[in-house]
Amino acid sequence: MCSLNAEPLSDASRAAEISVDSLAKFTPTRILSESTSTGSIYILGTLHDSPAIVHIQKTVLESAKAGDVLRGLEKIDLFLENQPYFSSHAWIRPTPDRAPDLQIKIICPATETHIKKYSEQERFIVCETPEIYRDVVLGYINGFDESRLGWVYAILDGRKEAERILYRKEGDEEGFVILPDLKWDQTSMNALYLTVLVQTRSIKSLRDLTRSHIPLLNSIKEAVYDTAKQKYGVGAGKLRLFVHYQPSYYHFHVHVVHIQSEAFAGMLVGQAHMLDDLITLLELSPPDGPSLLAQKTYTYPLGVEHGLFEGMKAAGAILD
Ligand code: G7M
C-alpha cells in the first residue's frame, strides 16, 4: 500500500512497490506541468490507491558517449529537410548494457502541497519587507508541517540515503552533510547537482543567518569544493552555490549546481541567492543586532498556489 494513512513501510517493501509492474498500474489523472525543451513532464495520478506524482525525464547524455548513440540507432524519421538543415526523430536500438533512456521520479503518496508545487501556475512579483516577513512569513514558517522535513532529518540522522553521503562534518552547530540532490542521477557531470544540509535546526531560512554563521558557510564552501573535485573531478570554478528564498523546505540548505547546467526555475534571479553574496552581506552586517539579510527587502516571484500567496496579497506585498 502507498497510502497517506497507512503504517510506514519498511524501505524494502516500499522499494519493492516501485517496480515495472507497479508503474504499469499507475493511472494518470492530469498533467501538472511540462517542459517541451527538456522533455520533463509531471503527471498526477493514482498508484496503489494513493495520489502520486510521477516525474518522467529523458536522461542526460554522457558527453563522452554522445557519439556512440549515433552508431546504435534503430530507426530514423526525417521530418524536416532544408539543406543544410535536417530534423528527425530517432529510436535507439536496445542493447543490454546501454544507459537508460529515461529518468523517472515518483512522489507517492503525493500531498496537496506537492500537487500545487508541481502545477503550472500564474506567478506574481512579491516585495517582502522585514515587516511583512514578521507579520506574514514568520507565522507561515512556524506553522510549517514538521513532517515535511522528515526526509531532511532522516538524512542527517543517517537513516536514509546513508550510502549516498559524500561528506559529513559532525557537530550540532557546525555540522552538515553533502550529498547528490534528488534531481541528479550522477550520470552527466554538466548536470551535477549536490545538496548541503546543515545539522542545526535553528536556521529556517537565509533571514535567520547572522555573523556567527560565517564560519559555517565558509566551511560548507570549502568542503563542497574539495568534495566535487575529489568525487567528480569538477573544480570550484565550475560550481554555482546558492540558496533559495523562498525555499520549499525551511531547514537551511545550499544548492550546488554545475555552471553548464541548463537554467531552471530555481536558478532564476529573485529566487536564487549566491552563497558568496550571503557571506559578504553577513560580513558587512553590524556586529550587534539583526544582520543585513534580516533587514533586507526581498523581491521574488510567488505562485498563486503557494501557501504564502493569500497572506502576501492581503498584506499588500503583491505588485499589481
Ligand atoms: O531550496 P528548496 O527547498 O526549494 O530545495 C530543496 C532541494 O532538496 C531540492 O533541490 C530538492 O530536489 C532536494 N530534495 C528534496 N527531497 C525530498 C530530497 C530527498 O529526499 N533527497 C535528496 N537528496 N534531495 C532532496
PDB file of C-alpha atoms in Angstrom, residues 120-260:
ATOM      1  CA  GLU A 120       1.777  25.215 -13.727  1.00  0.00           C
ATOM      2  CA  GLN A 121       0.513  28.404 -12.108  1.00  0.00           C
ATOM      3  CA  GLU A 122       0.382  32.151 -12.506  1.00  0.00           C
ATOM      4  CA  ARG A 123       3.163  33.971 -10.661  1.00  0.00           C
ATOM      5  CA  PHE A 124       3.455  37.491  -9.311  1.00  0.00           C
ATOM      6  CA  ILE A 125       6.344  39.545  -8.013  1.00  0.00           C
ATOM      7  CA  VAL A 126       6.281  39.968  -4.244  1.00  0.00           C
ATOM      8  CA  CYS A 127       8.082  42.658  -2.238  1.00  0.00           C
ATOM      9  CA  GLU A 128       8.820  41.204   1.185  1.00  0.00           C
ATOM     10  CA  THR A 129       9.889  43.917   3.633  1.00  0.00           C
ATOM     11  CA  PRO A 130      11.133  42.913   7.124  1.00  0.00           C
ATOM     12  CA  GLU A 131       7.705  43.984   8.453  1.00  0.00           C
ATOM     13  CA  ILE A 132       5.869  41.726   6.015  1.00  0.00           C
ATOM     14  CA  TYR A 133       8.266  38.934   6.951  1.00  0.00           C
ATOM     15  CA  ARG A 134       7.394  39.466  10.645  1.00  0.00           C
ATOM     16  CA  ASP A 135       3.628  39.762  10.067  1.00  0.00           C
ATOM     17  CA  VAL A 136       3.052  37.158   7.340  1.00  0.00           C
ATOM     18  CA  VAL A 137       6.031  34.918   6.572  1.00  0.00           C
ATOM     19  CA  LEU A 138       7.220  34.101  10.090  1.00  0.00           C
ATOM     20  CA  GLY A 139       3.819  32.672  11.053  1.00  0.00           C
ATOM     21  CA  TYR A 140       3.797  30.613   7.865  1.00  0.00           C
ATOM     22  CA  ILE A 141       7.276  29.212   8.598  1.00  0.00           C
ATOM     23  CA  ASN A 142       6.445  28.458  12.233  1.00  0.00           C
ATOM     24  CA  GLY A 143       3.259  26.695  11.160  1.00  0.00           C
ATOM     25  CA  PHE A 144       5.155  24.637   8.580  1.00  0.00           C
ATOM     26  CA  ASP A 145       4.297  20.982   8.953  1.00  0.00           C
ATOM     27  CA  GLU A 146       7.388  19.390  10.568  1.00  0.00           C
ATOM     28  CA  SER A 147       6.625  16.096   8.868  1.00  0.00           C
ATOM     29  CA  ARG A 148       7.574  17.711   5.541  1.00  0.00           C
ATOM     30  CA  LEU A 149      11.131  17.857   6.884  1.00  0.00           C
ATOM     31  CA  GLY A 150      11.154  14.109   7.610  1.00  0.00           C
ATOM     32  CA  TRP A 151      13.428  13.418   4.633  1.00  0.00           C
ATOM     33  CA  VAL A 152      15.956  16.022   5.886  1.00  0.00           C
ATOM     34  CA  TYR A 153      16.127  14.615   9.414  1.00  0.00           C
ATOM     35  CA  ALA A 154      16.342  11.049   8.067  1.00  0.00           C
ATOM     36  CA  ILE A 155      19.422  12.020   6.030  1.00  0.00           C
ATOM     37  CA  LEU A 156      21.030  13.938   8.891  1.00  0.00           C
ATOM     38  CA  ASP A 157      20.415  11.043  11.304  1.00  0.00           C
ATOM     39  CA  GLY A 158      21.861   8.518   8.839  1.00  0.00           C
ATOM     40  CA  ARG A 159      18.554   6.650   8.441  1.00  0.00           C
ATOM     41  CA  LYS A 160      18.125   7.448   4.728  1.00  0.00           C
ATOM     42  CA  GLU A 161      20.484   7.920   1.764  1.00  0.00           C
ATOM     43  CA  ALA A 162      23.376   6.982   4.084  1.00  0.00           C
ATOM     44  CA  GLU A 163      25.280   5.329   1.240  1.00  0.00           C
ATOM     45  CA  ARG A 164      24.946   8.491  -0.851  1.00  0.00           C
ATOM     46  CA  ILE A 165      26.542  10.862   1.667  1.00  0.00           C
ATOM     47  CA  LEU A 166      29.673  12.326   0.073  1.00  0.00           C
ATOM     48  CA  TYR A 167      30.899  14.263   3.091  1.00  0.00           C
ATOM     49  CA  ARG A 168      29.805  14.657   6.691  1.00  0.00           C
ATOM     50  CA  LYS A 169      31.042  17.162   9.233  1.00  0.00           C
ATOM     51  CA  GLU A 170      29.987  16.299  12.773  1.00  0.00           C
ATOM     52  CA  GLY A 171      28.642  18.864  15.244  1.00  0.00           C
ATOM     53  CA  ASP A 172      25.229  20.162  16.317  1.00  0.00           C
ATOM     54  CA  GLU A 173      26.035  23.737  15.329  1.00  0.00           C
ATOM     55  CA  GLU A 174      28.849  23.448  12.787  1.00  0.00           C
ATOM     56  CA  GLY A 175      27.888  20.074  11.260  1.00  0.00           C
ATOM     57  CA  PHE A 176      26.499  19.442   7.769  1.00  0.00           C
ATOM     58  CA  VAL A 177      26.263  16.772   5.074  1.00  0.00           C
ATOM     59  CA  ILE A 178      26.851  16.944   1.329  1.00  0.00           C
ATOM     60  CA  LEU A 179      25.016  14.503  -0.951  1.00  0.00           C
ATOM     61  CA  PRO A 180      23.688  14.293  -4.519  1.00  0.00           C
ATOM     62  CA  ASP A 181      20.372  16.087  -4.905  1.00  0.00           C
ATOM     63  CA  LEU A 182      17.267  14.056  -5.616  1.00  0.00           C
ATOM     64  CA  LYS A 183      17.201  15.546  -9.106  1.00  0.00           C
ATOM     65  CA  TRP A 184      20.658  14.350 -10.186  1.00  0.00           C
ATOM     66  CA  ASP A 185      21.299  10.789 -11.378  1.00  0.00           C
ATOM     67  CA  GLN A 186      25.118  11.250 -11.234  1.00  0.00           C
ATOM     68  CA  THR A 187      25.466  10.477 -14.941  1.00  0.00           C
ATOM     69  CA  SER A 188      26.347  13.788 -16.549  1.00  0.00           C
ATOM     70  CA  MET A 189      28.880  15.971 -14.720  1.00  0.00           C
ATOM     71  CA  ASN A 190      27.485  19.016 -16.559  1.00  0.00           C
ATOM     72  CA  ALA A 191      24.221  18.384 -14.738  1.00  0.00           C
ATOM     73  CA  LEU A 192      25.961  17.925 -11.331  1.00  0.00           C
ATOM     74  CA  TYR A 193      23.572  18.858  -8.533  1.00  0.00           C
ATOM     75  CA  LEU A 194      24.517  18.457  -4.859  1.00  0.00           C
ATOM     76  CA  THR A 195      22.659  19.489  -1.717  1.00  0.00           C
ATOM     77  CA  VAL A 196      24.201  20.587   1.564  1.00  0.00           C
ATOM     78  CA  LEU A 197      22.015  20.106   4.650  1.00  0.00           C
ATOM     79  CA  VAL A 198      23.133  21.750   7.893  1.00  0.00           C
ATOM     80  CA  GLN A 199      22.795  19.830  11.140  1.00  0.00           C
ATOM     81  CA  THR A 200      21.322  22.695  13.179  1.00  0.00           C
ATOM     82  CA  ARG A 201      17.554  23.131  13.082  1.00  0.00           C
ATOM     83  CA  SER A 202      17.816  26.776  14.136  1.00  0.00           C
ATOM     84  CA  ILE A 203      18.232  28.309  10.659  1.00  0.00           C
ATOM     85  CA  LYS A 204      14.865  28.214   8.909  1.00  0.00           C
ATOM     86  CA  SER A 205      15.818  30.479   6.017  1.00  0.00           C
ATOM     87  CA  LEU A 206      18.546  32.884   4.949  1.00  0.00           C
ATOM     88  CA  ARG A 207      16.802  35.605   7.020  1.00  0.00           C
ATOM     89  CA  ASP A 208      17.972  33.721  10.155  1.00  0.00           C
ATOM     90  CA  LEU A 209      21.657  33.859   9.162  1.00  0.00           C
ATOM     91  CA  THR A 210      23.872  36.016  11.400  1.00  0.00           C
ATOM     92  CA  ARG A 211      27.553  36.900  11.511  1.00  0.00           C
ATOM     93  CA  SER A 212      28.050  33.916  13.802  1.00  0.00           C
ATOM     94  CA  HIS A 213      27.255  31.634  10.842  1.00  0.00           C
ATOM     95  CA  ILE A 214      30.079  32.949   8.640  1.00  0.00           C
ATOM     96  CA  PRO A 215      32.493  30.130   9.674  1.00  0.00           C
ATOM     97  CA  LEU A 216      29.782  27.517   8.962  1.00  0.00           C
ATOM     98  CA  LEU A 217      29.102  28.944   5.496  1.00  0.00           C
ATOM     99  CA  ASN A 218      32.810  29.156   4.697  1.00  0.00           C
ATOM    100  CA  SER A 219      33.403  25.580   5.798  1.00  0.00           C
ATOM    101  CA  ILE A 220      30.469  24.430   3.623  1.00  0.00           C
ATOM    102  CA  LYS A 221      32.069  26.201   0.672  1.00  0.00           C
ATOM    103  CA  GLU A 222      35.485  24.622   1.261  1.00  0.00           C
ATOM    104  CA  ALA A 223      34.040  21.136   1.772  1.00  0.00           C
ATOM    105  CA  VAL A 224      31.908  21.429  -1.385  1.00  0.00           C
ATOM    106  CA  TYR A 225      34.945  22.456  -3.434  1.00  0.00           C
ATOM    107  CA  ASP A 226      37.029  19.530  -2.090  1.00  0.00           C
ATOM    108  CA  THR A 227      34.225  17.001  -2.467  1.00  0.00           C
ATOM    109  CA  ALA A 228      33.268  17.986  -6.019  1.00  0.00           C
ATOM    110  CA  LYS A 229      36.922  17.835  -7.053  1.00  0.00           C
ATOM    111  CA  GLN A 230      37.696  14.517  -5.359  1.00  0.00           C
ATOM    112  CA  LYS A 231      34.476  12.642  -6.172  1.00  0.00           C
ATOM    113  CA  TYR A 232      33.621  14.047  -9.597  1.00  0.00           C
ATOM    114  CA  GLY A 233      36.726  15.861 -10.853  1.00  0.00           C
ATOM    115  CA  VAL A 234      34.764  19.143 -11.031  1.00  0.00           C
ATOM    116  CA  GLY A 235      36.698  22.245  -9.957  1.00  0.00           C
ATOM    117  CA  ALA A 236      35.459  25.115  -7.783  1.00  0.00           C
ATOM    118  CA  GLY A 237      35.322  27.429 -10.805  1.00  0.00           C
ATOM    119  CA  LYS A 238      32.579  25.263 -12.327  1.00  0.00           C
ATOM    120  CA  LEU A 239      30.221  25.379  -9.374  1.00  0.00           C
ATOM    121  CA  ARG A 240      27.322  27.674  -8.591  1.00  0.00           C
ATOM    122  CA  LEU A 241      26.488  27.612  -4.855  1.00  0.00           C
ATOM    123  CA  PHE A 242      23.172  29.239  -3.985  1.00  0.00           C
ATOM    124  CA  VAL A 243      20.310  29.355  -1.507  1.00  0.00           C
ATOM    125  CA  HIS A 244      16.596  29.659  -2.260  1.00  0.00           C
ATOM    126  CA  TYR A 245      14.284  32.287  -0.902  1.00  0.00           C
ATOM    127  CA  GLN A 246      11.519  31.226  -0.555  1.00  0.00           C
ATOM    128  CA  PRO A 247      12.721  27.617  -0.218  1.00  0.00           C
ATOM    129  CA  SER A 248      10.363  24.643  -0.367  1.00  0.00           C
ATOM    130  CA  TYR A 249      11.752  23.348   2.948  1.00  0.00           C
ATOM    131  CA  TYR A 250      12.512  25.555   5.951  1.00  0.00           C
ATOM    132  CA  HIS A 251      15.691  23.840   7.078  1.00  0.00           C
ATOM    133  CA  PHE A 252      18.790  25.667   5.882  1.00  0.00           C
ATOM    134  CA  HIS A 253      20.401  24.035   2.840  1.00  0.00           C
ATOM    135  CA  VAL A 254      22.666  25.062  -0.015  1.00  0.00           C
ATOM    136  CA  HIS A 255      22.256  24.087  -3.670  1.00  0.00           C
ATOM    137  CA  VAL A 256      25.416  23.216  -5.626  1.00  0.00           C
ATOM    138  CA  VAL A 257      24.939  23.141  -9.409  1.00  0.00           C
ATOM    139  CA  HIS A 258      27.387  22.844 -12.312  1.00  0.00           C
ATOM    140  CA  ILE A 259      27.544  26.103 -14.280  1.00  0.00           C
ATOM    141  CA  GLN A 260      26.953  24.179 -17.530  1.00  0.00           C
TER     142      GLN A 260
END
